[in-house]
XYZ file of N, CA, C and O in Angstrom:
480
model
N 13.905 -7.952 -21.529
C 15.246 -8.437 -21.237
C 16.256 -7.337 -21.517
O 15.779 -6.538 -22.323
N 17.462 -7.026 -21.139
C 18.430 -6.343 -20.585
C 19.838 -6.932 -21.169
O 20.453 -7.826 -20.587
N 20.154 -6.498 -22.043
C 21.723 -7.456 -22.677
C 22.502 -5.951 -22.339
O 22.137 -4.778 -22.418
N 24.024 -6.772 -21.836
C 24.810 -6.149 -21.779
C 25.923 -6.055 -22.386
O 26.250 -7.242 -22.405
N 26.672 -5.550 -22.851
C 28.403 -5.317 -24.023
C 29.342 -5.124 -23.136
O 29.203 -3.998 -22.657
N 30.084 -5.590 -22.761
C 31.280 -4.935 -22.261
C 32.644 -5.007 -22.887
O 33.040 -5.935 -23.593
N 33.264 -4.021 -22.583
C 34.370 -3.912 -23.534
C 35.756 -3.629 -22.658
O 35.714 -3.876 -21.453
N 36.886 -3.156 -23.198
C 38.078 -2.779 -22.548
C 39.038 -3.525 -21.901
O 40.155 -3.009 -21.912
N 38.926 -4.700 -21.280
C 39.624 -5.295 -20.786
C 41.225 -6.006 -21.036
O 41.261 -6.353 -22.216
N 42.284 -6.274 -20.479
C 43.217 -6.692 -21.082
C 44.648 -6.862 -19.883
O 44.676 -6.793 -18.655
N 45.560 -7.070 -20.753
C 46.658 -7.168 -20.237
C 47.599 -5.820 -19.725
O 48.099 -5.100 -20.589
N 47.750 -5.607 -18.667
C 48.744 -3.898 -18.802
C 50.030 -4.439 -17.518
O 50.280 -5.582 -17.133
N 50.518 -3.398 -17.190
C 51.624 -3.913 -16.765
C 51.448 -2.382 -15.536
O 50.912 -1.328 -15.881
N 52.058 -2.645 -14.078
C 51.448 -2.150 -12.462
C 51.923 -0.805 -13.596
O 52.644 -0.575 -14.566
N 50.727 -0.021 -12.468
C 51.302 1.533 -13.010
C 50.251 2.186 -14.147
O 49.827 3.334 -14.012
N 49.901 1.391 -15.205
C 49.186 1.126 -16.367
C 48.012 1.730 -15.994
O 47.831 2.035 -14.815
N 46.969 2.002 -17.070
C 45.732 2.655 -17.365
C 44.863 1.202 -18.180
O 45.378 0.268 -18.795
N 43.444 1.463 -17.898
C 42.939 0.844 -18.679
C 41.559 1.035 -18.454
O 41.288 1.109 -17.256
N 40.454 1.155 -19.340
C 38.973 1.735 -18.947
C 38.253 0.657 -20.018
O 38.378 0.331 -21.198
N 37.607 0.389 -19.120
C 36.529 -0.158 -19.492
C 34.943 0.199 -19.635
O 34.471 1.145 -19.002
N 34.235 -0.515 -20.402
C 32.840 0.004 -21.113
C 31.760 -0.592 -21.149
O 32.095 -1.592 -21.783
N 30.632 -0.722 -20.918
C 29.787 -1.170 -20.869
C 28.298 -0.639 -21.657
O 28.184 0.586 -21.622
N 27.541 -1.122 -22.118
C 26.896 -0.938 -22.856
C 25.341 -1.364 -22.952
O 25.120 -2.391 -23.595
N 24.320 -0.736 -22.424
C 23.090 -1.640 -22.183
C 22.170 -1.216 -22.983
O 21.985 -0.007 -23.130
N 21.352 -2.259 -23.709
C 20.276 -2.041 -24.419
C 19.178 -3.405 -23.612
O 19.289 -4.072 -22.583
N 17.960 -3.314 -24.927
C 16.945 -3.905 -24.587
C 15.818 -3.481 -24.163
O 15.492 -2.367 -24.573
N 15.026 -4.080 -23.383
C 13.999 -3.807 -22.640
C 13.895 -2.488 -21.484
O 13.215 -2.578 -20.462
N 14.544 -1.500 -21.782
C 14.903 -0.547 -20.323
C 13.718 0.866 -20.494
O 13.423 1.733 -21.317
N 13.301 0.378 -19.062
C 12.226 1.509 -19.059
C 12.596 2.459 -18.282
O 11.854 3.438 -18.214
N 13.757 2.435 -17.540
C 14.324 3.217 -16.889
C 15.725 2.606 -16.045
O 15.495 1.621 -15.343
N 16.835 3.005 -16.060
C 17.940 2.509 -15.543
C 18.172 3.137 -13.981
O 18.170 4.356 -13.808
N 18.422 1.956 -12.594
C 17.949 2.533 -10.884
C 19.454 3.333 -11.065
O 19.778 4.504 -10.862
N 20.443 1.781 -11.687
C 22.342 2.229 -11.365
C 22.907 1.551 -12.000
O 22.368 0.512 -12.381
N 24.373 1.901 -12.411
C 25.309 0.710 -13.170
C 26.055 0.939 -12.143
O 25.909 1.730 -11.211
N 27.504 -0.402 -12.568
C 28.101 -0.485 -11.888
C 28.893 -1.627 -11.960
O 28.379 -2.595 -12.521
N 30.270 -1.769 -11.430
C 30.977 -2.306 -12.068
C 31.783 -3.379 -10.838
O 32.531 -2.962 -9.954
N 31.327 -5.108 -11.109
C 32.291 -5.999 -9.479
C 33.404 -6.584 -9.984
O 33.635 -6.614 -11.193
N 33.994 -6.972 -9.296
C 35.546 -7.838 -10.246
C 35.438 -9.494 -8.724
O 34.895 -9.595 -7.624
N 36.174 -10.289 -9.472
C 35.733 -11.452 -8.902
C 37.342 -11.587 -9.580
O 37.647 -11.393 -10.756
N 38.252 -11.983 -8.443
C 39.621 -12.920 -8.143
C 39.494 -14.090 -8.384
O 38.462 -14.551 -7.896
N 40.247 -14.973 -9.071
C 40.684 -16.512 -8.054
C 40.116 -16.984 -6.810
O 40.729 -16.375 -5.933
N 39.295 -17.723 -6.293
C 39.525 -17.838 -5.343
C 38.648 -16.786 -4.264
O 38.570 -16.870 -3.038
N 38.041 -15.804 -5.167
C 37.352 -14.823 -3.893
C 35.977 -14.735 -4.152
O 35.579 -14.992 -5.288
N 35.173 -14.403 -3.247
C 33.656 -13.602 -3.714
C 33.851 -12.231 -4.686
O 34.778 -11.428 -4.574
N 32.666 -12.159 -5.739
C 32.599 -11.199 -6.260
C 32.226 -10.010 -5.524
O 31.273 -10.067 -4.747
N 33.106 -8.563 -5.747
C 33.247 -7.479 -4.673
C 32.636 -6.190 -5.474
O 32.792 -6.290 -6.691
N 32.207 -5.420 -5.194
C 31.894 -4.366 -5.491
C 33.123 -3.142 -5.805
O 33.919 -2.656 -5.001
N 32.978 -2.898 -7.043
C 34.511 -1.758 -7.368
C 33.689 -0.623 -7.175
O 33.910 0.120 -6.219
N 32.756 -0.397 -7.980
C 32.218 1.138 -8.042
C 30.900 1.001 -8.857
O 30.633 0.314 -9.843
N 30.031 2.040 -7.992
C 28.639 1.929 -8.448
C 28.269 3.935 -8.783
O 28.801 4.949 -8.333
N 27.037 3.688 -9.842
C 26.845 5.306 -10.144
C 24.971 4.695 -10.342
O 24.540 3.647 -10.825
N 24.261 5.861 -9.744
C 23.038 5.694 -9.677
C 22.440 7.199 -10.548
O 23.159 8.178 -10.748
N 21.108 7.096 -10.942
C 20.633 7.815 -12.140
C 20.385 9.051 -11.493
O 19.750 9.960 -12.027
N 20.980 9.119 -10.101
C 21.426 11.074 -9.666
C 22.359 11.609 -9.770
O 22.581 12.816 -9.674
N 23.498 10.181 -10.130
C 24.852 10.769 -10.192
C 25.856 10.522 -9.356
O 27.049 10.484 -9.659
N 25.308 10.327 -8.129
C 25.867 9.830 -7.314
C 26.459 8.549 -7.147
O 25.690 7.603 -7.316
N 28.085 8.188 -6.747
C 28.944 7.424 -6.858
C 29.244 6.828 -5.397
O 28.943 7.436 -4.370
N 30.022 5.268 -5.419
C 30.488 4.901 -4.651
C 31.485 3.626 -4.942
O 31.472 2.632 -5.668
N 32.328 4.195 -3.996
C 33.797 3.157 -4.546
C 34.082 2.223 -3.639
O 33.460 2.518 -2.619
N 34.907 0.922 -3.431
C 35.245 0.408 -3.005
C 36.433 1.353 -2.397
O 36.826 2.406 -2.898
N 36.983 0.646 -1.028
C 38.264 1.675 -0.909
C 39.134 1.642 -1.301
O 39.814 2.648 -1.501
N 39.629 -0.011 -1.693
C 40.795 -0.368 -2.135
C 41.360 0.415 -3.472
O 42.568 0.594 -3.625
N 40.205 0.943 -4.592
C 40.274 1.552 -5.445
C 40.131 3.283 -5.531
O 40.416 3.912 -6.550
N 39.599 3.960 -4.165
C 39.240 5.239 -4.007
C 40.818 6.067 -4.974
O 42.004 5.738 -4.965
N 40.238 6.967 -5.551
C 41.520 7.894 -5.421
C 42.197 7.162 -7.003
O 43.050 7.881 -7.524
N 41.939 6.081 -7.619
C 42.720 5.516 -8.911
C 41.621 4.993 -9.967
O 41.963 4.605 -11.084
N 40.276 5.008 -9.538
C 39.578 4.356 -10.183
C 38.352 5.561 -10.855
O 38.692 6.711 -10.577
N 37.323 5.498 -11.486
C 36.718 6.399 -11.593
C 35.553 5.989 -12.952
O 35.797 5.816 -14.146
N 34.198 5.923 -12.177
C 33.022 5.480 -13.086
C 32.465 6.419 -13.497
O 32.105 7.257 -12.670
N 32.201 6.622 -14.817
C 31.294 7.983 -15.477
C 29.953 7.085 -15.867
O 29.697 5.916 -15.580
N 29.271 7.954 -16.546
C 28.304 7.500 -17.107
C 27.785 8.975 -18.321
O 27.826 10.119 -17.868
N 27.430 8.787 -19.490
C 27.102 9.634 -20.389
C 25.410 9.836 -20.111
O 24.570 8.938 -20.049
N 25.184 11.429 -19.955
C 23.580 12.070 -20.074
C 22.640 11.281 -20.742
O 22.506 11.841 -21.830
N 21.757 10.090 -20.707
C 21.200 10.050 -21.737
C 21.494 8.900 -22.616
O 20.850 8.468 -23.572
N 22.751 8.441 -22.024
C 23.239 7.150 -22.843
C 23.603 5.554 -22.068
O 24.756 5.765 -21.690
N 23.398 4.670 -21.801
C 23.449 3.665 -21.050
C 24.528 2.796 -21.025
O 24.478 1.567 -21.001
N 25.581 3.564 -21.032
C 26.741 3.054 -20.958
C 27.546 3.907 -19.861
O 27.618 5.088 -19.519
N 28.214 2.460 -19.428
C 28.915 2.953 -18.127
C 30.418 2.829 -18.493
O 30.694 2.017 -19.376
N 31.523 3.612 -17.861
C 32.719 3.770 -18.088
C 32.940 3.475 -16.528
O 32.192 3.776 -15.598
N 34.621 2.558 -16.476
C 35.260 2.539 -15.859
C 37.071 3.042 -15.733
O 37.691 2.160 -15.141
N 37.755 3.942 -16.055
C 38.408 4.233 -15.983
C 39.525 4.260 -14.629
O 39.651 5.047 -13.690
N 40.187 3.116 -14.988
C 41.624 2.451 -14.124
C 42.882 3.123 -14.522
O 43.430 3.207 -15.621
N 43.249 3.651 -13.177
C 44.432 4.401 -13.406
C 45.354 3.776 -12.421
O 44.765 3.083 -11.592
N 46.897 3.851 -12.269
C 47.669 3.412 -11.529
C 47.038 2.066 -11.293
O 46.051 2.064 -10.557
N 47.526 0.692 -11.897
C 46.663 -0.243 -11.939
C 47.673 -0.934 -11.063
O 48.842 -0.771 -11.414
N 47.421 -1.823 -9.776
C 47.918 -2.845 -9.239
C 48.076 -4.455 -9.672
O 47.138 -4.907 -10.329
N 48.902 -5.127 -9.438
C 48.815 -6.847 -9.489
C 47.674 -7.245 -8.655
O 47.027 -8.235 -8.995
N 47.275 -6.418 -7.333
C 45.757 -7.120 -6.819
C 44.604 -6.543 -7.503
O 43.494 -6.521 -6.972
N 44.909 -5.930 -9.030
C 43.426 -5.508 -9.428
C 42.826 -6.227 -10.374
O 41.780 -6.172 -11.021
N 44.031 -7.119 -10.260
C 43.593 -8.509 -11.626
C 42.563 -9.456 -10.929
O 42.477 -9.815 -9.755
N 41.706 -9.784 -12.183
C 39.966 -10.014 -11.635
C 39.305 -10.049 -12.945
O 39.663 -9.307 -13.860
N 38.357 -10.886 -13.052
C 37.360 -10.482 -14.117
C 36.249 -9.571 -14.003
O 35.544 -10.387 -13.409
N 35.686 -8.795 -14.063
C 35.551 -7.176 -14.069
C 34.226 -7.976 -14.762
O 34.299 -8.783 -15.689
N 32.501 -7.360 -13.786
C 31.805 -7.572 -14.682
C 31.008 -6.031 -14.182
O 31.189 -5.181 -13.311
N 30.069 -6.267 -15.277
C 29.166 -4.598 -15.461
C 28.124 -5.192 -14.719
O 28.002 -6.410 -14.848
N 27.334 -4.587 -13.958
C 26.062 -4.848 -13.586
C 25.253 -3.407 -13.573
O 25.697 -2.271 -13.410
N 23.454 -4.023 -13.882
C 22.759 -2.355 -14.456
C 21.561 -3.235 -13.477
O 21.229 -4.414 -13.607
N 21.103 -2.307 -12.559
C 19.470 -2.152 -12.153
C 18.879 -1.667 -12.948
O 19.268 -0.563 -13.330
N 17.882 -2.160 -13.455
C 17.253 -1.503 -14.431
C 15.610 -2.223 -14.404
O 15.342 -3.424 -14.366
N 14.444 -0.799 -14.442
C 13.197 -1.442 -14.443
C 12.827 -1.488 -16.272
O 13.201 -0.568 -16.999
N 12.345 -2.243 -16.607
C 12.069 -3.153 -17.521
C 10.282 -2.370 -17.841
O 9.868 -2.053 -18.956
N 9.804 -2.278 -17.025
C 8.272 -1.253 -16.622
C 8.223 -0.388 -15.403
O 9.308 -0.189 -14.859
N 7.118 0.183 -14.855
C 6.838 1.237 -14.624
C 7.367 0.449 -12.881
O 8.014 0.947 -11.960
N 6.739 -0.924 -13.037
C 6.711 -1.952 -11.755
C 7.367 -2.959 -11.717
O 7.188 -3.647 -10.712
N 8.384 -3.475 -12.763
C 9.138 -4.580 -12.824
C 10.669 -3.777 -12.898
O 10.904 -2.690 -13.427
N 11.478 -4.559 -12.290
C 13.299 -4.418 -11.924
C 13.666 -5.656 -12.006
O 12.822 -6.518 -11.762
N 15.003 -6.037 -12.367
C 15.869 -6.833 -12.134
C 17.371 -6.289 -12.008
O 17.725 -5.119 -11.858
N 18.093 -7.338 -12.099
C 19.415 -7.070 -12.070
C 20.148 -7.258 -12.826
O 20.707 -8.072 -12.091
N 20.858 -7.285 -13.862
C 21.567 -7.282 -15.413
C 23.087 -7.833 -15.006
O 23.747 -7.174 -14.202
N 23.666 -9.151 -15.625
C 24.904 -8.925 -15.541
C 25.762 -8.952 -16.943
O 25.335 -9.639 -17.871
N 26.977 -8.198 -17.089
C 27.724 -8.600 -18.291
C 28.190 -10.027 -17.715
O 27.939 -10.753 -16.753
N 29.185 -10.008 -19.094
C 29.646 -11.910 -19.430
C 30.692 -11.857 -18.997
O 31.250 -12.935 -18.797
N 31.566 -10.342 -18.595
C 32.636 -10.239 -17.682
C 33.777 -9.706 -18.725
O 33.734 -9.779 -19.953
N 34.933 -9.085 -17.811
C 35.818 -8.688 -19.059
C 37.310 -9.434 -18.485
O 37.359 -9.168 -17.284
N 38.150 -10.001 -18.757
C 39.532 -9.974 -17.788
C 40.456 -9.281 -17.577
O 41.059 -8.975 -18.606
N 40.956 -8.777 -16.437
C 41.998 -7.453 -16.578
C 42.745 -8.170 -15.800
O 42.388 -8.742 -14.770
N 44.173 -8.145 -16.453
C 45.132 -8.862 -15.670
C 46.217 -7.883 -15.630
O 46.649 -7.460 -16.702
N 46.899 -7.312 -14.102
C 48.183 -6.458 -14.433
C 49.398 -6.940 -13.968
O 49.513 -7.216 -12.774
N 50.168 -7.057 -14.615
C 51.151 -7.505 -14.343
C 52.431 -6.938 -13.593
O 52.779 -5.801 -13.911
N 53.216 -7.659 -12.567
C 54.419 -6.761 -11.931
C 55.177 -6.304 -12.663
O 56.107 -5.617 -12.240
């Protein structure tokens, strides 16, 4: 099993910064990608930004250019770093990790979600 931490979330006001964290332990025999969806009021949960164990990134567009996912060498925690934050970026923000568990078993990991609300 695959537990996830997430952290950072909160109140900021348009314009504002705010990064968020994620944190995976457990059962991991190897991590595929993290990655980070936010889910509105009212909407399907969307994809913000994903980072896979080459490094390689991909953003939603709405966020290209303000948003920005790291990940540490070696360490299983994912960063989301929100810059110039909008009133449409308010959402509950969850972490999700592919991760194989064995050499032949994968699933899909979710955090418990974080809330980021920005205000006008």
């Amino acid at each position: 099993q695959v537990e996830l931490v997430e952290s950072g979330g909160g109140l900021v006001q348009a314009g504002g910064s705010l990064r968020l964290s994620c944190a995976a332990s457990g059962s991991i025999f190897r991590i595929v990608a993290m990655g980070w969806y936010r889910q509105a009021p009212g909407n399907q949960r969307e994809l913000v930004a994903t980072t896979n164990a080459g490094g390689a990134s991909d953003y939603a567009d709405s966020v290209k250019g303000r948003f920005t996912i790291s990940k540490l060498n070696g360490q299983n925690t994912v960063y989301l770093q929100m810059n110039s934050l909008k009133p449409e970026d308010t959402a509950v923000y969850y972490c999700n990790v592919r991760a194989h568990s064995d050499p032949r078993s994968w699933g899909d990991y979710w955090g418990q979600g974080t809330q980021v609300t920005v205000s006008s």
